[in-house]
PDB file of C-alpha atoms in Angstrom:
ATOM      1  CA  UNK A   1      85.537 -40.696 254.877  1.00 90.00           C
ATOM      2  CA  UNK A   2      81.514 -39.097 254.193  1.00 94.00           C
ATOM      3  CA  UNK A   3      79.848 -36.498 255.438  1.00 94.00           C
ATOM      4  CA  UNK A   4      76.353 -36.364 255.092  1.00 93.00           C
ATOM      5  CA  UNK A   5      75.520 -33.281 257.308  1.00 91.00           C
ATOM      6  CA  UNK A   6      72.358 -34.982 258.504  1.00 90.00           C
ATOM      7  CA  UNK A   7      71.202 -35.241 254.521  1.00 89.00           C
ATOM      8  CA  UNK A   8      72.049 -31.858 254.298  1.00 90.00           C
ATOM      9  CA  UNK A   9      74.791 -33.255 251.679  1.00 92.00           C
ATOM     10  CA  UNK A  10      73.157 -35.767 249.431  1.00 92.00           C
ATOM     11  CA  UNK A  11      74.774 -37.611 248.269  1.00 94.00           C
ATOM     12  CA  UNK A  12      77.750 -37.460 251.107  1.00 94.00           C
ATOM     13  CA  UNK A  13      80.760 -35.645 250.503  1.00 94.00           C
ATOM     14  CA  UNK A  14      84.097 -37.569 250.171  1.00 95.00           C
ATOM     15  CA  UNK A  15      86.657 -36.148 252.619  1.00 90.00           C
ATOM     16  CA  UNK A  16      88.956 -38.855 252.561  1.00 87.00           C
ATOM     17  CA  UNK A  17      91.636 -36.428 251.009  1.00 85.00           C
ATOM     18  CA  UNK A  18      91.332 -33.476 253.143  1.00 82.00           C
ATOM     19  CA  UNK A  19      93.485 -31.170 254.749  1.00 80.00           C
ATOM     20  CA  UNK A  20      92.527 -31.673 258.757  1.00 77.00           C
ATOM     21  CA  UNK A  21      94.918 -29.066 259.962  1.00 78.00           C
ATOM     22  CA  UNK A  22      91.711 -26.812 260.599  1.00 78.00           C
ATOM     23  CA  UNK A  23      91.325 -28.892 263.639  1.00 76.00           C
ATOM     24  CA  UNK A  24      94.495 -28.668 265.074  1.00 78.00           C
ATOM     25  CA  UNK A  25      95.388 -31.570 266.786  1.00 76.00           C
ATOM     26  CA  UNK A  26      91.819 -32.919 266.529  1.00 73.00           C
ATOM     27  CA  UNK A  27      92.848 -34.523 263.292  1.00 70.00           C
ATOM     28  CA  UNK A  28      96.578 -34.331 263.034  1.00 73.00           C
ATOM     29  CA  UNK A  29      97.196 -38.176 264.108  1.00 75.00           C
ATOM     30  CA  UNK A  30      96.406 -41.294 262.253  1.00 79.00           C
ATOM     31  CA  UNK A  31      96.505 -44.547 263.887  1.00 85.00           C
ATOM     32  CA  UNK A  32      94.084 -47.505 264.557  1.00 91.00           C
ATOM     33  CA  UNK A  33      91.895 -48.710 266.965  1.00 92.00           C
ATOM     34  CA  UNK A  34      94.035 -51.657 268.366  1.00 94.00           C
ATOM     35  CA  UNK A  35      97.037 -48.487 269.405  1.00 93.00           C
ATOM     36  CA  UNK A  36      93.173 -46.819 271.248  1.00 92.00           C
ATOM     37  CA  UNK A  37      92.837 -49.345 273.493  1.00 94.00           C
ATOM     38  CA  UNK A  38      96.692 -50.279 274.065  1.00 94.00           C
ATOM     39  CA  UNK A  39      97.242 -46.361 275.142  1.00 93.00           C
ATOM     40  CA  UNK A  40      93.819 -46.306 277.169  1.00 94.00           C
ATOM     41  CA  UNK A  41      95.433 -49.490 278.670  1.00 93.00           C
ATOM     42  CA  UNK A  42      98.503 -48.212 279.541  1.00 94.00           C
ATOM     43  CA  UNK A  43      97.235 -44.819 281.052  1.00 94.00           C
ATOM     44  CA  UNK A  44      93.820 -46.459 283.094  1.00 93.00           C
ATOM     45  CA  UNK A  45      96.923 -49.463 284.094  1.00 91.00           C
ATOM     46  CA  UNK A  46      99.092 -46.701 285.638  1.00 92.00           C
ATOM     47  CA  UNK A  47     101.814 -47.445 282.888  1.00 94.00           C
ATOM     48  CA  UNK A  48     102.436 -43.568 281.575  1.00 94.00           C
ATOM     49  CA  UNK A  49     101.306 -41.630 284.863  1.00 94.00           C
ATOM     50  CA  UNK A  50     102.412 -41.083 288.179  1.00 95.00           C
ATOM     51  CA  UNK A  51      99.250 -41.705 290.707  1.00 93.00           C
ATOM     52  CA  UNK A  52      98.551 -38.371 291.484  1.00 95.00           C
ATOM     53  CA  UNK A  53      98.756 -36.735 287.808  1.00 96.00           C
ATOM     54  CA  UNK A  54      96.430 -40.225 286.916  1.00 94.00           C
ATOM     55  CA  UNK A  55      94.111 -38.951 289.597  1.00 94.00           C
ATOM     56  CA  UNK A  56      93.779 -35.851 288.564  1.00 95.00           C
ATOM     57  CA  UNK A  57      92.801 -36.714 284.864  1.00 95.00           C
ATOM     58  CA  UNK A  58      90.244 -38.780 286.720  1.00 95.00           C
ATOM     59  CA  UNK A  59      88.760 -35.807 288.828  1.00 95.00           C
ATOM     60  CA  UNK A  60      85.577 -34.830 286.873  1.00 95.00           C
ATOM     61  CA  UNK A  61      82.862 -32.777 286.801  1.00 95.00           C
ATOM     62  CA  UNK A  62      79.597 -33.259 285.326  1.00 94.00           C
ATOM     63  CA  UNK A  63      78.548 -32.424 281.891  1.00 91.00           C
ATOM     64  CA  UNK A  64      74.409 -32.109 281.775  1.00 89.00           C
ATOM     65  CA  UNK A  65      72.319 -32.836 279.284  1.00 84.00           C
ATOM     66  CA  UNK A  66      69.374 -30.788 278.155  1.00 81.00           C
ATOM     67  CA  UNK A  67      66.915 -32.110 280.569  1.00 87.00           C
ATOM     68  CA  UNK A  68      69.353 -32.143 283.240  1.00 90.00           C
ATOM     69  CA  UNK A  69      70.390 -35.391 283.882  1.00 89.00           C
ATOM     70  CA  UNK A  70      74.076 -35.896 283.752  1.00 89.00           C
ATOM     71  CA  UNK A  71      74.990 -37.435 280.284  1.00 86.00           C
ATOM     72  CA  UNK A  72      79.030 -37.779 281.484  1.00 88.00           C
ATOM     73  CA  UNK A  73      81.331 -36.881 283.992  1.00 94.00           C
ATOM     74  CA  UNK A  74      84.142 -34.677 282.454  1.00 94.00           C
ATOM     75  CA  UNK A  75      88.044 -34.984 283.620  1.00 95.00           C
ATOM     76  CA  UNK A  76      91.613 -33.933 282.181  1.00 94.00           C
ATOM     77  CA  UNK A  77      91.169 -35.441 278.833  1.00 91.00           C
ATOM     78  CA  UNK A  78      89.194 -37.918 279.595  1.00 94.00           C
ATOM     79  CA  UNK A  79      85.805 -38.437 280.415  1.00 95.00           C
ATOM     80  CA  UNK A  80      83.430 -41.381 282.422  1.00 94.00           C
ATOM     81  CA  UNK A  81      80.314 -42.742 281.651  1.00 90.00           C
ATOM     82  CA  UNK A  82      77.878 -45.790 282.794  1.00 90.00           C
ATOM     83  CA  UNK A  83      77.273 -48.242 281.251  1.00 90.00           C
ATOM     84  CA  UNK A  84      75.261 -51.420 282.584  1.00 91.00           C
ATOM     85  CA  UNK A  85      78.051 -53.097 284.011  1.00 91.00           C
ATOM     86  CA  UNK A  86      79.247 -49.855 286.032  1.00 91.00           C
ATOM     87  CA  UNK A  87      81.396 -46.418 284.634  1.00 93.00           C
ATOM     88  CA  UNK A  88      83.871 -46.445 281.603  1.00 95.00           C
ATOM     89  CA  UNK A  89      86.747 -43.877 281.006  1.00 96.00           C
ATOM     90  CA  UNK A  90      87.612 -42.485 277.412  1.00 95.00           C
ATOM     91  CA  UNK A  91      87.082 -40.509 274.920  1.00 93.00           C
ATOM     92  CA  UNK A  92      85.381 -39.701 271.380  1.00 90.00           C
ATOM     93  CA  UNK A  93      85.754 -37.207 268.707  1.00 86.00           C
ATOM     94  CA  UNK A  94      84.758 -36.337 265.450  1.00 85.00           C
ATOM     95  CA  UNK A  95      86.205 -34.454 261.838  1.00 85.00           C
ATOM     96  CA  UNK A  96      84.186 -34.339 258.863  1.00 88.00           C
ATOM     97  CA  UNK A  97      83.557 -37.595 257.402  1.00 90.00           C
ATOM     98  CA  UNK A  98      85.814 -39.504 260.529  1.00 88.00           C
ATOM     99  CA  UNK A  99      84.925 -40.015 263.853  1.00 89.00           C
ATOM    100  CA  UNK A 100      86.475 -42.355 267.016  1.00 90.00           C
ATOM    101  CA  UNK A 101      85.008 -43.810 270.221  1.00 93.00           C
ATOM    102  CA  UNK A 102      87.478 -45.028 272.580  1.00 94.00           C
ATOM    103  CA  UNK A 103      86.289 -46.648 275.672  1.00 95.00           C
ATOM    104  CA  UNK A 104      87.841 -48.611 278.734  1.00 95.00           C
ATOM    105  CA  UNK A 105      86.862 -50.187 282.253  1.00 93.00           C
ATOM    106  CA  UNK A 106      88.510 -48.204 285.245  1.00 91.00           C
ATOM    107  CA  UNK A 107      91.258 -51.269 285.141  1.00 87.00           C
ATOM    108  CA  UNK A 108      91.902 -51.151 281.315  1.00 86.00           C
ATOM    109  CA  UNK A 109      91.291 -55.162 281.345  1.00 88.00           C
ATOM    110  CA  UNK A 110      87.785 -54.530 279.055  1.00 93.00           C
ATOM    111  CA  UNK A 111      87.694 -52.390 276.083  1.00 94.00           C
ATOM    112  CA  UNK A 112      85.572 -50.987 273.152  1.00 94.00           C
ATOM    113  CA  UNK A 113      86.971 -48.788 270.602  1.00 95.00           C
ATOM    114  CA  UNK A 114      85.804 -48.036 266.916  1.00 93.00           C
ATOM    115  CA  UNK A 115      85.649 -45.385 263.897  1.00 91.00           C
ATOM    116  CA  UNK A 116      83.486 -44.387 261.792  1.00 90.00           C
ATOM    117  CA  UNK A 117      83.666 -43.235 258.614  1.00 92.00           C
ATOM    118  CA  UNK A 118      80.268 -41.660 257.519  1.00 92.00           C
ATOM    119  CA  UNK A 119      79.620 -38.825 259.908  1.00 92.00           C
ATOM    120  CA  UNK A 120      75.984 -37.181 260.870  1.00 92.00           C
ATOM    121  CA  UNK A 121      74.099 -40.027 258.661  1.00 91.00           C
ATOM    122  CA  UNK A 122      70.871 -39.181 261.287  1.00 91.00           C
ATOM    123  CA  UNK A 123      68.132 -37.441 260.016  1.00 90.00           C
ATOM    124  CA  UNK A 124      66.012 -34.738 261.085  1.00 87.00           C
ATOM    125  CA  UNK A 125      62.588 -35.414 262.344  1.00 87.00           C
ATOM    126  CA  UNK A 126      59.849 -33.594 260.449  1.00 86.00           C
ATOM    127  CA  UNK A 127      59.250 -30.654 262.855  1.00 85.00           C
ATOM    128  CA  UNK A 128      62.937 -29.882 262.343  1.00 81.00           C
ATOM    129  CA  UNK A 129      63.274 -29.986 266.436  1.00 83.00           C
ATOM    130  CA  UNK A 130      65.394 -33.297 267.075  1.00 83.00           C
ATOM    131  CA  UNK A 131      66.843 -36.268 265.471  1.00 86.00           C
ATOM    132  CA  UNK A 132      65.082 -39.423 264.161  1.00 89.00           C
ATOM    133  CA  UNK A 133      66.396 -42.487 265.798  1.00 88.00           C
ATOM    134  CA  UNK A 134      68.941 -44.298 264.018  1.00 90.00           C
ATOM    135  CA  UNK A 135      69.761 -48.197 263.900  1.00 92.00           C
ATOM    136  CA  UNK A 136      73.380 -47.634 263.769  1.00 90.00           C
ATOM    137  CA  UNK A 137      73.438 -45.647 266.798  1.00 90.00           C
ATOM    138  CA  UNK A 138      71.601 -48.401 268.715  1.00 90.00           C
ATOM    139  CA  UNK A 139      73.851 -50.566 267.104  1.00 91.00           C
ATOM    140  CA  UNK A 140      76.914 -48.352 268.399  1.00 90.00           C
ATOM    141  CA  UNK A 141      75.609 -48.869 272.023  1.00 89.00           C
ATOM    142  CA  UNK A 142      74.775 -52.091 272.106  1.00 91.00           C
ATOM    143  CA  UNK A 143      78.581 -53.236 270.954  1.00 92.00           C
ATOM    144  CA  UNK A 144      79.984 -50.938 273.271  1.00 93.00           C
ATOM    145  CA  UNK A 145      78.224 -52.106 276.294  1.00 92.00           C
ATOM    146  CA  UNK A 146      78.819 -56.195 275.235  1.00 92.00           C
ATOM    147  CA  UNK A 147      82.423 -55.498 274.727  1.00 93.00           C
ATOM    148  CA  UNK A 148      82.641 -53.639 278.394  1.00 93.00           C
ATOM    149  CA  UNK A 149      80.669 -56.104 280.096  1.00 93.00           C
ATOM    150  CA  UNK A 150      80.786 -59.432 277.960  1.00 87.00           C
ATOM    151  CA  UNK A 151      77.988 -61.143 275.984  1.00 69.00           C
ATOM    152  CA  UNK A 152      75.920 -61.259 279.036  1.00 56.00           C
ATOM    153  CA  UNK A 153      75.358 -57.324 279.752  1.00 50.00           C
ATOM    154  CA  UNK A 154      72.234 -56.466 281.295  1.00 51.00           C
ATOM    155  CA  UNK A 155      69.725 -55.516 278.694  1.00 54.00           C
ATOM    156  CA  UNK A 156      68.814 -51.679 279.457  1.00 49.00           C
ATOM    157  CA  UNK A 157      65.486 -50.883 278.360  1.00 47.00           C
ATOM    158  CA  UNK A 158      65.083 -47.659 276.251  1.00 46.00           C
ATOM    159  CA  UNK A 159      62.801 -44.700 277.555  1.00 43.00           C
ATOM    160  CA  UNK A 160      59.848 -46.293 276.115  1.00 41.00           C
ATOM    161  CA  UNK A 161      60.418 -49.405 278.120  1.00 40.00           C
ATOM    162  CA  UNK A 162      61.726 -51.280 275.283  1.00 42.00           C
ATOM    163  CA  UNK A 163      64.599 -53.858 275.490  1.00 41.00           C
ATOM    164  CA  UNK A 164      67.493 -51.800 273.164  1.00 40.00           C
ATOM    165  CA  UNK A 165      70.292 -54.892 273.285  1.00 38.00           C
ATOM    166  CA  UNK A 166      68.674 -56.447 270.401  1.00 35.00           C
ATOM    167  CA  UNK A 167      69.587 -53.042 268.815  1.00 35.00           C
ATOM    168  CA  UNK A 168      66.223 -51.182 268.279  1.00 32.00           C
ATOM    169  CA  UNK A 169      66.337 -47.837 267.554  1.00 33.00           C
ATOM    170  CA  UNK A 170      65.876 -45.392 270.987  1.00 35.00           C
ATOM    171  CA  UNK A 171      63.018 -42.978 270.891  1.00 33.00           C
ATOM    172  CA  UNK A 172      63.337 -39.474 269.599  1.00 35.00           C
ATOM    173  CA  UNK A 173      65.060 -36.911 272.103  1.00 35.00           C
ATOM    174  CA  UNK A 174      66.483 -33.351 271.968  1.00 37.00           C
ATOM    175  CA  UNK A 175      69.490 -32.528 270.606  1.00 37.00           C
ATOM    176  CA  UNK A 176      72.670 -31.629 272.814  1.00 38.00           C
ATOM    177  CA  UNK A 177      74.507 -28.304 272.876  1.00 39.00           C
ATOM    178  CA  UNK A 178      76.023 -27.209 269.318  1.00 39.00           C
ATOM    179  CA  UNK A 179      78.628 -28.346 267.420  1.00 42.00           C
ATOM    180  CA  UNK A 180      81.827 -27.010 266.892  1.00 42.00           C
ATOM    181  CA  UNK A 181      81.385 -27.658 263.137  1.00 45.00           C
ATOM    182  CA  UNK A 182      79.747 -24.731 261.424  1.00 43.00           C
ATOM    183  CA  UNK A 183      76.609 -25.621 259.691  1.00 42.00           C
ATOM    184  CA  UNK A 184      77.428 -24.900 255.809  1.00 43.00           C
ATOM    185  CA  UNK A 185      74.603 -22.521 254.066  1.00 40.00           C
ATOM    186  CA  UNK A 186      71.595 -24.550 253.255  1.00 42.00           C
ATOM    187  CA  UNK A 187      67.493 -23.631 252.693  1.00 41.00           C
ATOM    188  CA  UNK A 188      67.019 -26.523 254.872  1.00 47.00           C
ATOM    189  CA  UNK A 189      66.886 -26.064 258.434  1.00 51.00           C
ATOM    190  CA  UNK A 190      68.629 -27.479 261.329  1.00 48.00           C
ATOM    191  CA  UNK A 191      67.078 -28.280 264.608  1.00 48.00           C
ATOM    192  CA  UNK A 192      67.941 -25.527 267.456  1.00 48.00           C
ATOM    193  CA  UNK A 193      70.619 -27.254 268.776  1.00 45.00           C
ATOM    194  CA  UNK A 194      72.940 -29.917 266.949  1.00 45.00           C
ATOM    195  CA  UNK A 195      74.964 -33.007 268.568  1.00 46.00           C
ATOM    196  CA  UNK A 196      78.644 -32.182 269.513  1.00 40.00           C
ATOM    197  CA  UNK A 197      79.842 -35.432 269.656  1.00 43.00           C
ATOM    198  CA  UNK A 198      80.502 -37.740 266.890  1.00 40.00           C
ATOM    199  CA  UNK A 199      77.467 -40.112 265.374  1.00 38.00           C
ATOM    200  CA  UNK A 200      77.730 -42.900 267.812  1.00 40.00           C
ATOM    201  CA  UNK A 201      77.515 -40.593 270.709  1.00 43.00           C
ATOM    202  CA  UNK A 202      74.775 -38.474 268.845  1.00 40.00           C
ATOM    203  CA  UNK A 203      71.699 -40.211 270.076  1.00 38.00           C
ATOM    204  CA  UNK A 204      70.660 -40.620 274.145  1.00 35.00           C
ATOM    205  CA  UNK A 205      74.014 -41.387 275.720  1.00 34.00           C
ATOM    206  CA  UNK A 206      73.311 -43.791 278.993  1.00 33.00           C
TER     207      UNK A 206
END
């Protein structure tokens, strides 16, 4: 488990034996990706839920992003997002050094789920405003969307017009709101505002 701080820490910091009880319940379990998607099957299935407690996880609102457009759509614990193949219901989240990306189709039957284990490895464009693109992060995307809609997911062309599914970096854009990780002291600055979600979710989020 690294953290880089977005180069701020060079080289990374090993946190692979850290105390996580800062964050609560954020990092208090340790499991694997396969028990991810077998819980996000079970709930999305209508295995652990009654109905109308299931539909009320799934009653959202919408989370914006800095321009406006809605980046998500925010529920109980859970969250939905498109992708090209229609929405997808999970969650992500991030400690230092660790992060998870758990997502699902609305039936359970398709699933992505992964974790990381260098965090903030983007870098900071020169005018110190937003974030340089980052393979990975295209990377990220493009797995997620050919695991929820199969090796033939529509390719979904970047801002610039560029195809992205052949994992080419996305163009620069602002930074969402902050973090809930306080930035350690450093001379080097941070742009305004710094991505609260974990690295694969850190770049545009379609």
């Amino acid at each position: 488990m690294y953290e880089s701080f977005y180069g701020i820490i060079d080289p990374p910091r090993d946190y692979s034996d850290y105390n996580m009880t800062w964050a609560g319940t954020a990092g208090a379990l340790v499991s694997t990706t396969q028990d991810l998607n077998t819980f996000y099957r079970a709930l999305l299935g209508g295995d652990l839920l009654p109905r109308r407690q299931l539909d009320q996880m799934r009653t959202t609102v919408d989370v914006k992003d800095e321009t406006g457009a809605v980046a998500m759509r925010y529920g109980l614990g859970i969250y939905t997002m498109d992708t090209p193949c229609g929405p997808a219901w999970g969650h992500d989240g991030g400690v230092f050094g660790a992060g998870t990306w758990a997502l699902s189709s609305p039936d359970g039957r398709r699933q992505f789920a992964i974790g990381c284990n260098l965090m903030k490895y983007q870098r900071i464009n020169e005018s110190g405003t937003a974030f340089d693109p980052h393979p990975a992060d295209a990377a990220l995307r493009d797995y997620r969307d050919r695991s929820l809609c199969g090796t033939t997911a529509p390719r979904t062309p970047d801002p610039a017009g560029k195809d992205r599914s052949a994992g080419t970096p996305p163009v620069p854009v602002p930074v969402p709101a902050p973090s809930a990780e306080a930035a350690p002291a450093a001379p080097r600055a941070l742009p305004p505002t710094m991505p609260a979600l974990p690295g694969p979710l850190s770049g545009p989020v379609r």
